[in-house]
Amino acid sequence: MSENTRILLVEDDEKLRSTITDYMQMNGFCITACANGLSALRAFDCDPPFDIILLDGMLPDIDGFEILKIIREKSDVPVIILSARESERDQLSGFKLEADNYITKPFLLIVLKEHINALLARTGRAKEKHLIRGAIKLNTAERKVYLDGEFIVTTSREYDLLLLFMKNERIVMNRDTILDRVWGNEYFGDVRTVDTIVKQLRKKLDGHSDYIVSVYGIGYKFEVNDEE
């Protein structure tokens, strides 16, 4: 995990903190979560350094903007403010303190992830990493899929689903679990949406579509023959 992008999450809402943590870990990030400003500042001073910080603008002990001010005295690490404060004045205050981005709550997890990836790429902090199983190679830094060495085009959902499968090889997952981990708990659509994306993904995997195994009455699992 040390080669992964390291995120410091500072969020006092327990449910949101847990949800963001689970989602980012599923997507290959190494995340340290803190519930208040004091613990965040202690974590920030530890080694190795973080690659990006997700900072709640409203905390129970130290205001998030004050924490940002302290961080900027020490580091230029990218910081994304997550705040329920939507006013133009609050957003301008964040940017004046050199926040790199400001996202108002509520937000979609997939949108937050894309903001993180874009910011890491722009600041040169994105870390090259590959995940390989059988004939498939994922470049997780660039979110690209290669099959037998050839690049194949995938949608964002197809990529996220394939990443989930490959990181949980041989683990049977039902459709509800897949929906929650790929679409996020904000999604309330039909679970058959999973079947549609699986069908699309299998078509693109061509001769290796059998890597995605249907488990009758439950859902799916990803499995590569060890002889490949």
GROMACS .gro file of N, CA, C and O in nm, residues 6 8 32 34 38-48 50:
model
   64
    6ARG      N    1  -0.151   0.876  -0.099
    6ARG     CA    2  -0.191   0.886   0.042
    6ARG      C    3  -0.282   1.007   0.063
    6ARG      O    4  -0.244   1.120   0.031
    8LEU      N    5  -0.519   1.232   0.336
    8LEU     CA    6  -0.558   1.264   0.473
    8LEU      C    7  -0.700   1.320   0.467
    8LEU      O    8  -0.723   1.424   0.406
   32THR      N    9  -0.596   0.801   0.552
   32THR     CA   10  -0.597   0.818   0.696
   32THR      C   11  -0.711   0.913   0.730
   32THR      O   12  -0.717   1.023   0.676
   34CYS      N   13  -0.943   1.133   1.003
   34CYS     CA   14  -0.944   1.199   1.133
   34CYS      C   15  -1.079   1.266   1.155
   34CYS      O   16  -1.139   1.320   1.062
   38LEU      N   17  -0.734   1.862   1.571
   38LEU     CA   18  -0.612   1.829   1.645
   38LEU      C   19  -0.549   1.699   1.597
   38LEU      O   20  -0.428   1.691   1.576
   39SER      N   21  -0.633   1.595   1.580
   39SER     CA   22  -0.579   1.467   1.534
   39SER      C   23  -0.529   1.480   1.390
   39SER      O   24  -0.431   1.415   1.352
   40ALA      N   25  -0.592   1.565   1.311
   40ALA     CA   26  -0.548   1.586   1.173
   40ALA      C   27  -0.411   1.651   1.168
   40ALA      O   28  -0.325   1.610   1.090
   41LEU      N   29  -0.388   1.751   1.254
   41LEU     CA   30  -0.259   1.818   1.255
   41LEU      C   31  -0.149   1.724   1.303
   41LEU      O   32  -0.036   1.730   1.254
   42ARG      N   33  -0.182   1.637   1.398
   42ARG     CA   34  -0.084   1.538   1.443
   42ARG      C   35  -0.050   1.441   1.330
   42ARG      O   36   0.067   1.408   1.308
   43ALA      N   37  -0.153   1.395   1.259
   43ALA     CA   38  -0.131   1.302   1.148
   43ALA      C   39  -0.052   1.367   1.036
   43ALA      O   40   0.034   1.304   0.974
   44PHE      N   41  -0.080   1.494   1.012
   44PHE     CA   42  -0.013   1.566   0.903
   44PHE      C   43   0.137   1.575   0.925
   44PHE      O   44   0.215   1.573   0.829
   45ASP      N   45   0.179   1.583   1.050
   45ASP     CA   46   0.321   1.597   1.082
   45ASP      C   47   0.398   1.465   1.078
   45ASP      O   48   0.519   1.463   1.099
   46CYS      N   49   0.325   1.356   1.053
   46CYS     CA   50   0.391   1.225   1.049
   46CYS      C   51   0.448   1.197   0.910
   46CYS      O   52   0.411   1.260   0.812
   47ASP      N   53   0.540   1.102   0.903
   47ASP     CA   54   0.598   1.058   0.776
   47ASP      C   55   0.541   0.922   0.742
   47ASP      O   56   0.511   0.843   0.831
   48PRO      N   57   0.529   0.887   0.610
   48PRO     CA   58   0.560   0.972   0.496
   48PRO      C   59   0.452   1.078   0.474
   48PRO      O   60   0.342   1.066   0.528
   50PHE      N   61   0.156   1.320   0.310
   50PHE     CA   62   0.035   1.291   0.234
   50PHE      C   63   0.044   1.355   0.096
   50PHE      O   64   0.112   1.457   0.076
   0.00000   0.00000   0.00000
